[in-house]
Amino acid sequence: MGRLDGKVALITGAARGQGAAAARRFVAEGARVTIADVLDDEGKALADELGAAYQHLDVSSEDDWAAAVERTVDEFGSLTVLVNNAGILHFSELAKTSLADYERVIRVNQIGAFLGMRSVVEPMSHAGAGSIVNVSSVEGLAGMPYLVAYTASKFAIRGMTKVAALELGRKGIRVNSVHPGMIDTAMVSEAAGGAEIDTSWVGKKVALGRVGQPEEIASLVVFLASDESSYSTGAEFVADGGATATHALKM
Ligand SMILES: NC(=O)c1ccc[n+]([C@@H]2O[C@H](COP(=O)([O-])OP(=O)(O)OC[C@H]3O[C@@H](n4cnc5c(N)ncnc54)[C@H](O)[C@@H]3O)[C@@H](O)[C@H]2O)c1
């Protein structure tokens, strides 16, 4: 028996990286899955491979959200898990961060998570159960230089998660945030304009001595999507190799 048998999940930003790893695990654990992204070719290929559905979804678009939720319910009969995973990163120092760049990050990371949560209240209420997993970051727990917009958006996700958990708990809908540390995906190199970035030095700074793999976050997301986490809501789940176990004064 799969740990997600009977669940119907919509996972954003699932064409690659951590979202794709979650989609693979969800299907393996028995969930029916809609993979949603703006990377249509990669998303469709993964959906075909897994026997999942693919839906184009720009998480900053209300219309796209309406279509993605409708498609999922039409195709699978319900929607009981949302993984708000899509996100973008932008490096720049505060004094040089343009309003356009700040707003771009907020639109995808923060407004995207807000629209996603709002869009699934109705189908999850109808189902009488649901789990929303919001992917924040260690930057939702502590600040990081050169990441003002990203840090703001990830703190916002952490806060919104708690509001949603408080409002939706009596409807049987749980809402939690996930806080990964440095994970081995294309995100950092993409934010650096496509350059190959060696992140292993960051890994050496944490207790476990390495960066994380997308599958290690997918395991946590499966737990939160499943009934195994039935008494967890409004909570922060950290998977960071020990990055936040210390502070800047560490020797
Ligand atoms: N990689 C890390 O070190 C790290 C650490 C902490 C948190 N995170 C968070 O994990 C999540 C997944 O990131 P990842 O590491 O897999 O990176 P990634 O860049 O590989 O994946 C992000 C996905 O989001 C998609 N996306 C971007 N904008 C979108 C939009 N407007 N609408 C829909 N999809 C969109 C991308 O196409 C991509 O498939 C993000 O929220 C990220 O902020 C990443």
Tab-separated table of C-alpha atoms and ligand atoms in Angstrom:
chain	number	residue	atom	x	y	z
A	1	MET	CA	0.000	0.000	0.000
A	2	GLY	CA	1.301	3.457	-0.925
A	3	ARG	CA	1.630	6.180	1.674
A	4	LEU	CA	-0.353	8.546	-0.588
A	5	ASP	CA	-3.002	6.146	-1.897
A	6	GLY	CA	-6.197	8.056	-2.673
A	7	LYS	CA	-4.514	11.483	-2.613
A	8	VAL	CA	-4.764	13.880	-5.541
A	9	ALA	CA	-1.901	16.356	-5.642
A	10	LEU	CA	-1.075	19.513	-7.557
A	11	ILE	CA	2.638	20.294	-7.404
A	12	THR	CA	3.901	23.627	-8.731
A	13	GLY	CA	7.340	24.103	-10.224
A	14	ALA	CA	7.424	20.343	-10.747
A	15	ALA	CA	9.127	20.202	-14.153
A	16	ARG	CA	12.528	19.906	-12.502
A	17	GLY	CA	14.431	20.118	-9.215
A	18	GLN	CA	12.687	19.527	-5.910
A	19	GLY	CA	9.209	19.672	-7.453
A	20	ALA	CA	10.085	16.924	-9.924
A	21	ALA	CA	11.578	14.798	-7.134
A	22	ALA	CA	8.352	15.242	-5.158
A	23	ALA	CA	6.241	14.298	-8.207
A	24	ARG	CA	8.249	11.079	-8.649
A	25	ARG	CA	7.822	10.132	-4.985
A	26	PHE	CA	4.133	11.050	-4.947
A	27	VAL	CA	3.382	8.807	-7.928
A	28	ALA	CA	5.470	5.985	-6.426
A	29	GLU	CA	3.465	6.327	-3.192
A	30	GLY	CA	0.124	6.016	-5.001
A	31	ALA	CA	-0.977	9.648	-5.480
A	32	ARG	CA	-2.497	10.958	-8.672
A	33	VAL	CA	-0.518	14.030	-9.611
A	34	THR	CA	-0.791	17.174	-11.692
A	35	ILE	CA	2.647	18.517	-12.537
A	36	ALA	CA	2.419	22.278	-13.038
A	37	ASP	CA	5.116	24.634	-14.287
A	38	VAL	CA	6.020	27.245	-16.887
A	39	LEU	CA	8.612	24.863	-18.382
A	40	ASP	CA	6.132	23.046	-20.611
A	41	ASP	CA	8.473	20.687	-22.491
A	42	GLU	CA	10.204	19.405	-19.355
A	43	GLY	CA	6.918	19.208	-17.460
A	44	LYS	CA	5.136	17.262	-20.201
A	45	ALA	CA	8.039	14.831	-20.579
A	46	LEU	CA	8.066	14.102	-16.851
A	47	ALA	CA	4.274	13.728	-16.741
A	48	ASP	CA	4.387	11.261	-19.653
A	49	GLU	CA	7.129	9.273	-17.941
A	50	LEU	CA	5.227	9.102	-14.633
A	51	GLY	CA	1.667	8.757	-15.930
A	52	ALA	CA	0.816	12.109	-14.355
A	53	ALA	CA	-1.073	15.089	-15.818
A	54	TYR	CA	0.755	18.218	-16.970
A	55	GLN	CA	-0.738	21.687	-16.749
A	56	HIS	CA	0.864	25.002	-17.701
A	57	LEU	CA	0.676	27.173	-14.579
A	58	ASP	CA	2.349	30.505	-13.983
A	59	VAL	CA	1.768	30.707	-10.238
A	60	SER	CA	1.474	34.501	-10.371
A	61	SER	CA	-1.628	34.265	-12.627
A	62	GLU	CA	-5.112	33.960	-11.117
A	63	ASP	CA	-6.489	32.605	-14.391
A	64	ASP	CA	-3.813	29.919	-14.569
A	65	TRP	CA	-4.631	28.826	-11.020
A	66	ALA	CA	-8.326	28.526	-11.813
A	67	ALA	CA	-7.516	26.396	-14.861
A	68	ALA	CA	-5.045	24.165	-12.991
A	69	VAL	CA	-7.446	23.443	-10.146
A	70	GLU	CA	-10.337	22.795	-12.535
A	71	ARG	CA	-8.213	20.486	-14.674
A	72	THR	CA	-7.055	18.481	-11.644
A	73	VAL	CA	-10.561	18.058	-10.242
A	74	ASP	CA	-11.950	17.164	-13.690
A	75	GLU	CA	-9.242	14.623	-14.341
A	76	PHE	CA	-8.937	13.011	-10.907
A	77	GLY	CA	-12.238	13.820	-9.180
A	78	SER	CA	-10.833	15.854	-6.263
A	79	LEU	CA	-7.813	17.835	-5.073
A	80	THR	CA	-6.481	16.988	-1.622
A	81	VAL	CA	-2.798	18.001	-1.671
A	82	LEU	CA	-1.168	21.224	-2.864
A	83	VAL	CA	2.593	21.618	-2.894
A	84	ASN	CA	3.435	25.305	-3.403
A	85	ASN	CA	6.970	24.606	-4.583
A	86	ALA	CA	7.574	26.992	-7.523
A	87	GLY	CA	10.111	29.665	-6.728
A	88	ILE	CA	12.777	31.954	-8.116
A	89	LEU	CA	15.931	33.449	-6.665
A	90	HIS	CA	17.487	36.847	-7.320
A	91	PHE	CA	20.873	37.949	-5.990
A	92	SER	CA	21.546	41.666	-5.524
A	93	GLU	CA	22.507	43.964	-2.702
A	94	LEU	CA	19.721	46.001	-1.135
A	95	ALA	CA	20.894	49.344	-2.516
A	96	LYS	CA	21.013	47.931	-6.063
A	97	THR	CA	17.795	45.906	-6.063
A	98	SER	CA	15.376	47.368	-8.602
A	99	LEU	CA	11.691	47.554	-7.838
A	100	ALA	CA	11.045	45.369	-10.885
A	101	ASP	CA	13.320	42.605	-9.595
A	102	TYR	CA	11.875	42.856	-6.091
A	103	GLU	CA	8.318	42.616	-7.431
A	104	ARG	CA	9.180	39.742	-9.776
A	105	VAL	CA	10.400	37.585	-6.888
A	106	ILE	CA	7.457	38.529	-4.667
A	107	ARG	CA	4.962	37.789	-7.448
A	108	VAL	CA	6.205	34.250	-7.972
A	109	ASN	CA	7.249	33.184	-4.474
A	110	GLN	CA	4.796	35.048	-2.246
A	111	ILE	CA	1.774	35.908	-4.380
A	112	GLY	CA	2.061	32.505	-6.064
A	113	ALA	CA	1.761	30.726	-2.705
A	114	PHE	CA	-1.128	32.990	-1.664
A	115	LEU	CA	-3.076	32.375	-4.877
A	116	GLY	CA	-2.383	28.659	-4.635
A	117	MET	CA	-3.676	28.344	-1.093
A	118	ARG	CA	-6.731	30.447	-1.904
A	119	SER	CA	-7.492	28.356	-4.993
A	120	VAL	CA	-7.625	25.033	-3.168
A	121	VAL	CA	-9.795	26.035	-0.204
A	122	GLU	CA	-12.970	25.196	-2.104
A	123	PRO	CA	-12.001	21.742	-3.440
A	124	MET	CA	-10.320	20.733	-0.178
A	125	SER	CA	-13.313	21.923	1.859
A	126	HIS	CA	-15.520	19.901	-0.469
A	127	ALA	CA	-13.318	16.836	0.082
A	128	GLY	CA	-13.399	17.454	3.842
A	129	ALA	CA	-9.627	17.031	4.005
A	130	GLY	CA	-6.438	18.445	2.607
A	131	SER	CA	-2.761	19.131	3.085
A	132	ILE	CA	-1.021	22.243	1.803
A	133	VAL	CA	2.769	22.148	1.824
A	134	ASN	CA	4.399	25.537	1.305
A	135	VAL	CA	8.049	25.434	0.324
A	136	SER	CA	9.827	28.257	2.125
A	137	SER	CA	13.561	28.105	2.860
A	138	VAL	CA	16.121	28.660	5.573
A	139	GLU	CA	15.779	32.225	4.251
A	140	GLY	CA	12.278	32.113	5.767
A	141	LEU	CA	13.896	31.576	9.170
A	142	ALA	CA	16.895	33.924	9.038
A	143	GLY	CA	18.244	36.673	6.811
A	144	MET	CA	20.797	36.262	4.026
A	145	PRO	CA	22.760	39.142	2.456
A	146	TYR	CA	22.039	39.845	-1.231
A	147	LEU	CA	18.667	38.103	-1.013
A	148	VAL	CA	16.321	40.847	0.185
A	149	ALA	CA	13.352	39.979	-2.046
A	150	TYR	CA	13.813	36.221	-1.714
A	151	THR	CA	14.152	36.434	2.072
A	152	ALA	CA	11.059	38.645	2.319
A	153	SER	CA	9.049	36.223	0.189
A	154	LYS	CA	10.129	33.179	2.187
A	155	PHE	CA	9.356	34.857	5.541
A	156	ALA	CA	5.944	35.753	4.101
A	157	ILE	CA	5.280	32.117	3.188
A	158	ARG	CA	6.106	31.074	6.748
A	159	GLY	CA	3.629	33.616	8.105
A	160	MET	CA	0.853	32.895	5.601
A	161	THR	CA	1.156	29.211	6.414
A	162	LYS	CA	0.202	29.863	10.018
A	163	VAL	CA	-2.771	32.086	9.128
A	164	ALA	CA	-4.085	29.475	6.694
A	165	ALA	CA	-3.569	26.679	9.226
A	166	LEU	CA	-5.597	28.600	11.815
A	167	GLU	CA	-8.430	29.374	9.403
A	168	LEU	CA	-8.631	25.975	7.747
A	169	GLY	CA	-7.966	23.488	10.541
A	170	ARG	CA	-11.642	22.931	11.358
A	171	LYS	CA	-12.253	22.049	7.716
A	172	GLY	CA	-9.725	19.222	7.987
A	173	ILE	CA	-7.111	21.120	5.982
A	174	ARG	CA	-3.553	21.162	7.330
A	175	VAL	CA	-0.976	23.742	6.207
A	176	ASN	CA	2.748	23.505	6.932
A	177	SER	CA	5.941	25.097	5.685
A	178	VAL	CA	9.123	23.343	4.607
A	179	HIS	CA	12.497	25.029	5.047
A	180	PRO	CA	15.247	23.474	2.928
A	181	GLY	CA	18.869	24.516	3.224
A	182	MET	CA	21.180	24.453	0.200
A	183	ILE	CA	19.834	21.841	-2.215
A	184	ASP	CA	21.531	20.585	-5.367
A	185	THR	CA	19.240	21.978	-8.119
A	186	ALA	CA	19.536	24.422	-11.024
A	187	MET	CA	18.118	27.327	-9.006
A	188	VAL	CA	21.370	28.918	-7.871
A	189	SER	CA	23.103	28.641	-11.259
A	190	GLU	CA	19.999	30.002	-13.017
A	191	ALA	CA	19.945	33.016	-10.693
A	192	ALA	CA	23.608	33.523	-11.545
A	193	GLY	CA	22.712	33.807	-15.230
A	194	GLY	CA	23.348	30.170	-16.134
A	195	ALA	CA	26.945	30.046	-14.896
A	196	GLU	CA	28.177	26.808	-13.314
A	197	ILE	CA	28.268	27.503	-9.579
A	198	ASP	CA	30.187	25.275	-7.176
A	199	THR	CA	28.012	25.152	-4.049
A	200	SER	CA	30.039	22.470	-2.268
A	201	TRP	CA	31.735	25.136	-0.079
A	202	VAL	CA	28.295	25.994	1.336
A	203	GLY	CA	27.728	22.343	2.137
A	204	LYS	CA	30.981	22.197	4.086
A	205	LYS	CA	29.670	24.866	6.483
A	206	VAL	CA	26.750	22.780	7.797
A	207	ALA	CA	26.721	19.997	10.395
A	208	LEU	CA	26.235	17.222	7.834
A	209	GLY	CA	29.092	18.575	5.681
A	210	ARG	CA	27.289	18.536	2.331
A	211	VAL	CA	24.502	20.125	0.314
A	212	GLY	CA	21.140	18.328	0.236
A	213	GLN	CA	19.567	16.374	-2.613
A	214	PRO	CA	16.056	17.079	-3.977
A	215	GLU	CA	14.933	13.584	-2.928
A	216	GLU	CA	15.704	14.435	0.714
A	217	ILE	CA	13.167	17.265	0.599
A	218	ALA	CA	10.695	15.093	-1.316
A	219	SER	CA	10.703	12.627	1.604
A	220	LEU	CA	9.639	15.392	3.970
A	221	VAL	CA	6.968	16.609	1.546
A	222	VAL	CA	5.554	13.063	1.245
A	223	PHE	CA	5.319	12.894	5.038
A	224	LEU	CA	3.451	16.217	5.225
A	225	ALA	CA	1.116	15.277	2.362
A	226	SER	CA	0.302	11.927	3.968
A	227	ASP	CA	-1.896	11.106	6.934
A	228	GLU	CA	1.275	10.237	8.867
A	229	SER	CA	1.482	13.959	9.739
A	230	SER	CA	-2.196	14.135	10.781
A	231	TYR	CA	-1.558	16.227	13.930
A	232	SER	CA	0.867	18.693	12.302
A	233	THR	CA	-0.371	22.051	11.095
A	234	GLY	CA	0.906	25.623	11.103
A	235	ALA	CA	4.377	24.226	11.708
A	236	GLU	CA	7.849	24.693	10.257
A	237	PHE	CA	9.738	21.632	9.014
A	238	VAL	CA	13.442	22.200	8.511
A	239	ALA	CA	15.712	20.045	6.327
A	240	ASP	CA	18.960	21.976	6.139
A	241	GLY	CA	21.805	19.672	7.148
A	242	GLY	CA	22.052	21.634	10.394
A	243	ALA	CA	22.465	25.086	8.815
A	244	THR	CA	20.144	26.767	11.320
A	245	ALA	CA	21.411	24.813	14.317
A	246	THR	CA	23.951	27.544	15.013
A	247	HIS	CA	24.472	31.317	14.608
A	248	ALA	CA	27.111	33.525	13.055
A	249	LEU	CA	29.430	33.306	16.087
A	250	LYS	CA	30.179	29.612	15.467
A	251	MET	CA	33.928	28.846	15.396
B	1	LIG	N1	17.742	24.910	-4.248
B	1	LIG	C1	17.860	25.416	-3.026
B	1	LIG	O1	18.965	25.530	-2.477
B	1	LIG	C2	16.633	25.821	-2.249
B	1	LIG	C3	16.755	26.047	-0.887
B	1	LIG	C4	15.642	26.402	-0.145
B	1	LIG	C5	14.417	26.523	-0.782
B	1	LIG	N2	14.323	26.308	-2.108
B	1	LIG	C6	12.993	26.437	-2.707
B	1	LIG	O2	12.613	25.188	-3.240
B	1	LIG	C7	11.673	25.389	-4.306
B	1	LIG	C8	12.074	24.555	-5.502
B	1	LIG	O3	13.288	25.063	-6.019
B	1	LIG	P1	14.406	24.147	-6.710
B	1	LIG	O4	15.568	24.142	-5.828
B	1	LIG	O5	13.821	22.849	-7.134
B	1	LIG	O6	14.774	25.059	-7.974
B	1	LIG	P2	14.467	24.909	-9.551
B	1	LIG	O7	14.855	26.227	-10.123
B	1	LIG	O8	15.120	23.686	-10.074
B	1	LIG	O9	12.902	24.691	-9.614
B	1	LIG	C9	11.977	25.724	-9.538
B	1	LIG	C10	10.830	25.424	-10.475
B	1	LIG	O10	9.870	26.483	-10.371
B	1	LIG	C11	9.450	26.793	-11.680
B	1	LIG	N3	8.916	28.145	-11.759
B	1	LIG	C12	9.597	29.320	-11.750
B	1	LIG	N4	8.752	30.339	-11.897
B	1	LIG	C13	7.504	29.811	-12.000
B	1	LIG	C14	6.219	30.372	-12.168
B	1	LIG	N5	6.031	31.694	-12.278
B	1	LIG	N6	5.157	29.528	-12.218
B	1	LIG	C15	5.344	28.192	-12.113
B	1	LIG	N7	6.543	27.609	-11.971
B	1	LIG	C16	7.605	28.421	-11.920
B	1	LIG	C17	10.683	26.616	-12.535
B	1	LIG	O11	10.370	26.516	-13.913
B	1	LIG	C18	11.278	25.360	-11.932
B	1	LIG	O12	10.756	24.197	-12.546
B	1	LIG	C19	11.642	26.900	-4.529
B	1	LIG	O13	10.517	27.457	-3.894
B	1	LIG	C20	12.902	27.384	-3.863
B	1	LIG	O14	12.811	28.734	-3.446
B	1	LIG	C21	15.382	25.960	-2.859
